GROMACS .gro file of C-alpha atoms in nm:
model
  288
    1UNK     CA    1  -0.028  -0.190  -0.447
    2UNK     CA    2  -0.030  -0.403  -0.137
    3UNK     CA    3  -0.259   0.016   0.100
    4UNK     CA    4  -0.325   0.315   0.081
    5UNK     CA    5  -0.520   0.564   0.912
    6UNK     CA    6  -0.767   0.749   1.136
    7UNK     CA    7  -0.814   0.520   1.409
    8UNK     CA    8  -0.672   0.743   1.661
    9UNK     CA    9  -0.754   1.116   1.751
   10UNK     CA   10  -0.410   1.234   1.712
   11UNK     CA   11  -0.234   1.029   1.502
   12UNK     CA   12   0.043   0.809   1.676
   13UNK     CA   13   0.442   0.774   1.520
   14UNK     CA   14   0.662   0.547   1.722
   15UNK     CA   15   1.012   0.533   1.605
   16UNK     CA   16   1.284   0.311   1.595
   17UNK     CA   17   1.630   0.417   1.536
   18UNK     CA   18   1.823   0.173   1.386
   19UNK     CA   19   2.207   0.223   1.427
   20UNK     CA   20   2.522   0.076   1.326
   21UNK     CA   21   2.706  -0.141   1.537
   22UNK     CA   22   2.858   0.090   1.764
   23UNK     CA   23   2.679   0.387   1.759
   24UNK     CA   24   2.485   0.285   2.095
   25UNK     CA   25   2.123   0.356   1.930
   26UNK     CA   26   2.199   0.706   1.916
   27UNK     CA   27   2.015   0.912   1.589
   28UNK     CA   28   2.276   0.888   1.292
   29UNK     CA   29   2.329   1.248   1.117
   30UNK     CA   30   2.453   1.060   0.844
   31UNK     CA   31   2.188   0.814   0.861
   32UNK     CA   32   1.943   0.773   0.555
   33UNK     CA   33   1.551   0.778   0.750
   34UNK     CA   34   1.315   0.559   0.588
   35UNK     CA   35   0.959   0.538   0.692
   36UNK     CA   36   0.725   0.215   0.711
   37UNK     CA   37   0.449   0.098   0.838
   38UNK     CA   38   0.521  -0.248   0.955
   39UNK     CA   39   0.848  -0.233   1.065
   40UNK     CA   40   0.804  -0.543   1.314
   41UNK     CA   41   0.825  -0.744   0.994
   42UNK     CA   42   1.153  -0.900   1.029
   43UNK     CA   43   1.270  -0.836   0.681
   44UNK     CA   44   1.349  -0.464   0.788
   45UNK     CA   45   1.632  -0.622   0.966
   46UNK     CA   46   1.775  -0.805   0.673
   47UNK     CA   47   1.718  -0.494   0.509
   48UNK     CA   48   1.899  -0.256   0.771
   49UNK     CA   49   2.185  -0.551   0.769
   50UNK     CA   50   2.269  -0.500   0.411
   51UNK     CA   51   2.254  -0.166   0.364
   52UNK     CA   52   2.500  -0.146   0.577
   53UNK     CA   53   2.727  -0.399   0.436
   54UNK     CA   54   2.729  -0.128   0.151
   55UNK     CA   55   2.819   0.139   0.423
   56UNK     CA   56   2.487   0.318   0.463
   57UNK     CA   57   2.315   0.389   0.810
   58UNK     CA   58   1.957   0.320   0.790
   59UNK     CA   59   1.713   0.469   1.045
   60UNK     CA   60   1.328   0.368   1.026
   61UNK     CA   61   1.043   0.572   1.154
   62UNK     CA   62   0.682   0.320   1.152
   63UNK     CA   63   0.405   0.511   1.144
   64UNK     CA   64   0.080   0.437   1.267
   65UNK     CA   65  -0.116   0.686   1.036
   66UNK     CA   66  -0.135   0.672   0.660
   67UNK     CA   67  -0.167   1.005   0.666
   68UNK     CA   68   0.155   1.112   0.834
   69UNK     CA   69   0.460   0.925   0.571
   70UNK     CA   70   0.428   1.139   0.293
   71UNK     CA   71   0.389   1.513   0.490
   72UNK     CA   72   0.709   1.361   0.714
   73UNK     CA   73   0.871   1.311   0.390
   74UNK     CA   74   0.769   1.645   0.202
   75UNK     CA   75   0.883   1.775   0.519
   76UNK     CA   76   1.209   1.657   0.532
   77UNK     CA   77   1.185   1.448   0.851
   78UNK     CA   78   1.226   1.129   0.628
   79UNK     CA   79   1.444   1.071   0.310
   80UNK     CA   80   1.257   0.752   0.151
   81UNK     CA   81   0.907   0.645   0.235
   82UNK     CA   82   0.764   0.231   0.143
   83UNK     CA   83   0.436   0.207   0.231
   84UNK     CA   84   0.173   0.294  -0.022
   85UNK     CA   85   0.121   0.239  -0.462
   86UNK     CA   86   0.152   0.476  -0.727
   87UNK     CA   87  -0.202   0.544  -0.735
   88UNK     CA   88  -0.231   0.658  -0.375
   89UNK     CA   89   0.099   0.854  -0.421
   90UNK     CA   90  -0.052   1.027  -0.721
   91UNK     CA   91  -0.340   1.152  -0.507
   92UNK     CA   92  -0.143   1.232  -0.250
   93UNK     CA   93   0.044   1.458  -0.477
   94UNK     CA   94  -0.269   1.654  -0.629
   95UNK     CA   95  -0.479   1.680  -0.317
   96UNK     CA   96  -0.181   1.862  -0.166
   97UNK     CA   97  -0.050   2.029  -0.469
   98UNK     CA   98   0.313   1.793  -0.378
   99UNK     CA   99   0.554   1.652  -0.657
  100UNK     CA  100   0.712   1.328  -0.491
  101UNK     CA  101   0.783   1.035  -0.696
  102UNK     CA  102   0.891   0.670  -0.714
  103UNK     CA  103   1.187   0.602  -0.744
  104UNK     CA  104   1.193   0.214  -0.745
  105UNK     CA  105   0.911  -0.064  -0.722
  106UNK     CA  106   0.870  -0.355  -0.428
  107UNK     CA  107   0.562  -0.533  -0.520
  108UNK     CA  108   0.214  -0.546  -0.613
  109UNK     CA  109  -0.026  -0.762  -0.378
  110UNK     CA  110  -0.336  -0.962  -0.517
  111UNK     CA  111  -0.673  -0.761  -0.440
  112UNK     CA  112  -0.855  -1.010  -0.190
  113UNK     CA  113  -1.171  -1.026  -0.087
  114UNK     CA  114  -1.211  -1.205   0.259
  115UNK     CA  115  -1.479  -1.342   0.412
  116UNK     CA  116  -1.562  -1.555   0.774
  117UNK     CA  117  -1.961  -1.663   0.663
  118UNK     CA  118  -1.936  -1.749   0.315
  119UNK     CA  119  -1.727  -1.983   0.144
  120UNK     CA  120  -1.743  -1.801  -0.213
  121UNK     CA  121  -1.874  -1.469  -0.360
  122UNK     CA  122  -2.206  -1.641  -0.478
  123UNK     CA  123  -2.307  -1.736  -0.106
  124UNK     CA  124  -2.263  -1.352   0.002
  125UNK     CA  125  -2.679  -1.299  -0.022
  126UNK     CA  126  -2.869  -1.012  -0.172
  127UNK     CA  127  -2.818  -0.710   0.091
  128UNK     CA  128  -2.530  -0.839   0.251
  129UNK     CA  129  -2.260  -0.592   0.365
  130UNK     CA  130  -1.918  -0.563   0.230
  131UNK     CA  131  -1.651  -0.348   0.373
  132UNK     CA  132  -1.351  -0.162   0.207
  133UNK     CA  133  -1.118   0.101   0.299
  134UNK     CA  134  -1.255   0.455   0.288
  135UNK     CA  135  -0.957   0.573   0.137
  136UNK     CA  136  -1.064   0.741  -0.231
  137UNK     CA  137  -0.742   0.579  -0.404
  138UNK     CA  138  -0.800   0.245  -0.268
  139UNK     CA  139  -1.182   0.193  -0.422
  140UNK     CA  140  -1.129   0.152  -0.765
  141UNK     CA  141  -0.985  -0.161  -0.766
  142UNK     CA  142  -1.252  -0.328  -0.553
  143UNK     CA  143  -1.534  -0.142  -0.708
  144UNK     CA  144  -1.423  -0.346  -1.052
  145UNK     CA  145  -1.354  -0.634  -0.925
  146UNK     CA  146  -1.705  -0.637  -0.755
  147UNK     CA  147  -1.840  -0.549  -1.031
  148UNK     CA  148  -1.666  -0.822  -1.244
  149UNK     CA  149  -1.811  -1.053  -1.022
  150UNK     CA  150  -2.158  -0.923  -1.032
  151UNK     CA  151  -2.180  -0.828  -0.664
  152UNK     CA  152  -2.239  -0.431  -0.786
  153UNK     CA  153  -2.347  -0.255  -1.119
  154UNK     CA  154  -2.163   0.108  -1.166
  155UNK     CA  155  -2.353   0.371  -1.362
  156UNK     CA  156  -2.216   0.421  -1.715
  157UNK     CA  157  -2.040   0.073  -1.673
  158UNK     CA  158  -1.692   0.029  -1.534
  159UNK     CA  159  -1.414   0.245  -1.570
  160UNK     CA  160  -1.046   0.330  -1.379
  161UNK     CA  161  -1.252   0.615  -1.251
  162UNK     CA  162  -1.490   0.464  -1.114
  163UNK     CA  163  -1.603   0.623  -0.795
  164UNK     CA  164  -1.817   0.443  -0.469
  165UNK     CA  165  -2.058   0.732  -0.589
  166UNK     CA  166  -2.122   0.504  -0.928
  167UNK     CA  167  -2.256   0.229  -0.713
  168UNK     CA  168  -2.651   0.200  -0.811
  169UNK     CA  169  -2.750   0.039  -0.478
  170UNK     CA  170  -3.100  -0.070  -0.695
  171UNK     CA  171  -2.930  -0.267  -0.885
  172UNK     CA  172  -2.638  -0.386  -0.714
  173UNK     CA  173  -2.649  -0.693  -0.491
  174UNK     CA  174  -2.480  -0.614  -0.195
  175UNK     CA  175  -2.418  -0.247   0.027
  176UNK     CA  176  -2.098  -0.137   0.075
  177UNK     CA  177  -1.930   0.040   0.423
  178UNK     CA  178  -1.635   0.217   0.346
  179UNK     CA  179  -1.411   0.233   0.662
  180UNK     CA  180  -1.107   0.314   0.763
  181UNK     CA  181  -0.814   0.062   0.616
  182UNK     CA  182  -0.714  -0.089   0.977
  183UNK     CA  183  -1.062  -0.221   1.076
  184UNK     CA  184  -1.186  -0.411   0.786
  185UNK     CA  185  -1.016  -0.702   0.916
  186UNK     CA  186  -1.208  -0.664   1.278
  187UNK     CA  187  -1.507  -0.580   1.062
  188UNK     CA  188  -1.511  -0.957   0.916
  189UNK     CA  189  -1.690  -1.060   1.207
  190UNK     CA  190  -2.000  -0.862   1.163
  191UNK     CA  191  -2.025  -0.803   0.794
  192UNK     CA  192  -2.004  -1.093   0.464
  193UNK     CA  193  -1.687  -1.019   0.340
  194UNK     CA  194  -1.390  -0.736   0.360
  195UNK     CA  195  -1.112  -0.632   0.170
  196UNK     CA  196  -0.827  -0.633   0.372
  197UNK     CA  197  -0.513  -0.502   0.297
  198UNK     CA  198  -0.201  -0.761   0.307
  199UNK     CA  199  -0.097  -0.561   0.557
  200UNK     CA  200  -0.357  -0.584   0.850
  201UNK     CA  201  -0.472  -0.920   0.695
  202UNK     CA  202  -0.109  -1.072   0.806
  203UNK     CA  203  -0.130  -0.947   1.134
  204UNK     CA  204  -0.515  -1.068   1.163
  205UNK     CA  205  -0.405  -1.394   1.123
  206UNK     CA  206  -0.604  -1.431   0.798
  207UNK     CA  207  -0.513  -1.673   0.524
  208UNK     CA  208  -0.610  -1.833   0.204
  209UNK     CA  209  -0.856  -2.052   0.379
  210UNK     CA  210  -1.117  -1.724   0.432
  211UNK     CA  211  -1.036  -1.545   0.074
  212UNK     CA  212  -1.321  -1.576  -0.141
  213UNK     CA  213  -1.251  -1.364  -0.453
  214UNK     CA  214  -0.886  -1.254  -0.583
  215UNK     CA  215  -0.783  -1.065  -0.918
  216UNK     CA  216  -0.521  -1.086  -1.123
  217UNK     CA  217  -0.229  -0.848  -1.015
  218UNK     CA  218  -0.056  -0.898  -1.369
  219UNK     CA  219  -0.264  -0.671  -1.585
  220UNK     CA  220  -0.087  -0.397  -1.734
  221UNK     CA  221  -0.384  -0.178  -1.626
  222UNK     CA  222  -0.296  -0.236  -1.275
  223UNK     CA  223   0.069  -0.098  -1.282
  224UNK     CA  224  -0.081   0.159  -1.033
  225UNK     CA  225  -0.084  -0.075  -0.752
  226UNK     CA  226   0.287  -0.153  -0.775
  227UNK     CA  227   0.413  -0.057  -0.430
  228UNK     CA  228   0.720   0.183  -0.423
  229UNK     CA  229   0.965   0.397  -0.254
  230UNK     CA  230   0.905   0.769  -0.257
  231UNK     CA  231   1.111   1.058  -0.262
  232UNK     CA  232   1.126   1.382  -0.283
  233UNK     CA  233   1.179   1.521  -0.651
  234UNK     CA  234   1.487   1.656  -0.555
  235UNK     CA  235   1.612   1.396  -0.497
  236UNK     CA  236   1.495   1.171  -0.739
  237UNK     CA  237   1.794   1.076  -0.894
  238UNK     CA  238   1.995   1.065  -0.577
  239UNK     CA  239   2.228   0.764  -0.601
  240UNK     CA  240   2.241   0.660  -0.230
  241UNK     CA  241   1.824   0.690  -0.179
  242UNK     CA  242   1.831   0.469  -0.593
  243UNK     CA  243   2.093   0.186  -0.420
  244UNK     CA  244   1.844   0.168  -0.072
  245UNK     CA  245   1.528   0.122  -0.344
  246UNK     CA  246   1.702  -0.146  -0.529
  247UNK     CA  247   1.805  -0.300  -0.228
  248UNK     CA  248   1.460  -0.449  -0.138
  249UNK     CA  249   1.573  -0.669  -0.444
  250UNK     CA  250   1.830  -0.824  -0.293
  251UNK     CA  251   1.787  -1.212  -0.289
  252UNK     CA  252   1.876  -1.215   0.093
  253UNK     CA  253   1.610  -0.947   0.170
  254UNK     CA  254   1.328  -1.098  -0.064
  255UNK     CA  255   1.400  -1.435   0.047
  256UNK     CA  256   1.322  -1.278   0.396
  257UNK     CA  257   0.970  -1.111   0.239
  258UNK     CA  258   0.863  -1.392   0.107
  259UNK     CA  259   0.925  -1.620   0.456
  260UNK     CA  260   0.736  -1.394   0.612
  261UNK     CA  261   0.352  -1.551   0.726
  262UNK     CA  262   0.055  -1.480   0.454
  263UNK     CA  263   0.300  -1.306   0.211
  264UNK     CA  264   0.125  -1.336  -0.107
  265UNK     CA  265   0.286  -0.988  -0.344
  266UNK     CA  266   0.446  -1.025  -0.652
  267UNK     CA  267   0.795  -0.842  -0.618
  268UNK     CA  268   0.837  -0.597  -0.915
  269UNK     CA  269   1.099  -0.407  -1.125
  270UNK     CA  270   0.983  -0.119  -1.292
  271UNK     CA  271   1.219   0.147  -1.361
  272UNK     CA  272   1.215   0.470  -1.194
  273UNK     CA  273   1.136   0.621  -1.499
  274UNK     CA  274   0.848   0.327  -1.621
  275UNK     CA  275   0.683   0.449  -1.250
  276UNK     CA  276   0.703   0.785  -1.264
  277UNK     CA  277   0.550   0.802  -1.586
  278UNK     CA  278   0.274   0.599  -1.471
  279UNK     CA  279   0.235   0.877  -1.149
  280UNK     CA  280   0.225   1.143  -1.406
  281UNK     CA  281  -0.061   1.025  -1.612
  282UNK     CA  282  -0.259   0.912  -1.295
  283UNK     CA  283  -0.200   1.262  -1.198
  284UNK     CA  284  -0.319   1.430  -1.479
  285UNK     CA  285  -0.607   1.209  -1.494
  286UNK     CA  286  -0.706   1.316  -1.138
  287UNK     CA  287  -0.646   1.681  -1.232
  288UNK     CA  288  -0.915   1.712  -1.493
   0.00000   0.00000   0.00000
């Protein structure tokens, strides 16, 4: 959506309390907490800057585990989380029987297929070892798009629920290694190719120069990957958390997105309602 961490034992939050001017760093009751997971990107700043300018505090909390935004939020702890699409949100909520939704879109990100040995998807040879995250609701997307470019054949054919199961390793040209999202950039030096999500691939230091395969992130079928802000049902239609959502619009603060090194998403403006719609069929869908 752009993605979707177990690299540690006990998963680590640091925290970052972002005040007004003033308020000497100390934690804002008032304050609206919003947790990321790149928050040394420095269009949080611009972010925090303007938000302000329209008199709300904004507090971040980064977490270092993709597990940990969406309990902190059920939980209260946070009011808005950015970090993840609608697909991933959706199986969030059905895994742990949860009901929070979008409530406004940032962008989608191309899928991207990196490699460091080969210079296009038909130099990867037969048996050669690609790498993706082991995350369940970040695989279908790569699993099509290896199949669209013959690298794998699913059983039954393609399909948006296609599992890693469907993979018939006979037939297919390459294995694949499912591992967790924050090492398939390291991985890159070991296997042919990795998807990397833009968000370790940034900090990697990977660019176009190593991406070998890309899809299209404009097809209506991939409105699941749209990246959004989550909140709690409750508060779904909560006009302060709505403003902080659109926000991320703001020319200033996408101008700031878009400086940033290796930013390749697509910012997006689905309504609310358009994305929460689109949450409650994936749900459903999972649920059968």
């Amino acid at each position: 959506m752009r993605s979707r961490l177990r690299l540690l034992l006990i998963p680590l939050v640091s925290v970052l309390a972002v005040a007004a001017v003033g308020c000497g760093g100390e934690d804002r009751s008032d304050a609206v907490h919003i947790g990321v997971n790149d928050l040394s990107l420095p269009h949080w700043e611009v972010y925090r800057k303007k938000a302000a300018e329209q008199g709300i505090t904004v507090e971040f909390t980064n977490f270092t585990d993709y597990n940990q935004p969406n309990p902190a939020l059920a939980q209260g702890r946070i009011d808005l989380n950015k970090f993840q699409h609608v697909r991933y949100l959706a199986n969030y909520n059905v895994r742990n029987n949860d009901t929070l939704v979008p409530i406004g879109a940032t962008e989608i990100f191309p899928l991207t297929l990196y490699s460091r040995k080969h210079k296009s998807v038909a130099d990867i040879p037969k048996g050669g070892e690609i790498t993706l995250s082991n995350n369940p609701a970040n695989q279908v997307r790569p699993l099509l798009g290896l199949a669209a470019a013959g690298l794998i054949v699913l059983k039954g054919g393609a399909s948006w629920d296609s599992k890693i199961e469907d993979v018939d390793p006979v037939a297919s040209r390459v294995k694949l290694t499912p591992i967790d999202p924050t090492l398939t950039a390291q991985s890159l030096g070991s296997v042919d190719a990795a998807f990397v999500d833009d968000t370790f691939a940034r900090p990697a230091g990977l660019t176009s120069n190593e991406v070998i395969y890309t899809d299209d992130p404009e097809r209506p079928e991939l409105k699941q990957y749209i990246n959004v802000f989550a909140a709690r049902a409750a508060d779904k239609d909560n006009p302060t958390l709505l403003k902080l959502a659109q926000l991320y619009h703001d020319p200033e603060v996408e101008a700031a997105v878009r400086a940033e090194t290796g930013y390749q998403g697509i910012f997006k403006s689905n309504s609310a309602a358009d994305l929460q719609a689109t949450l409650a069929e994936l749900e459903a869908r999972f649920r059968r």
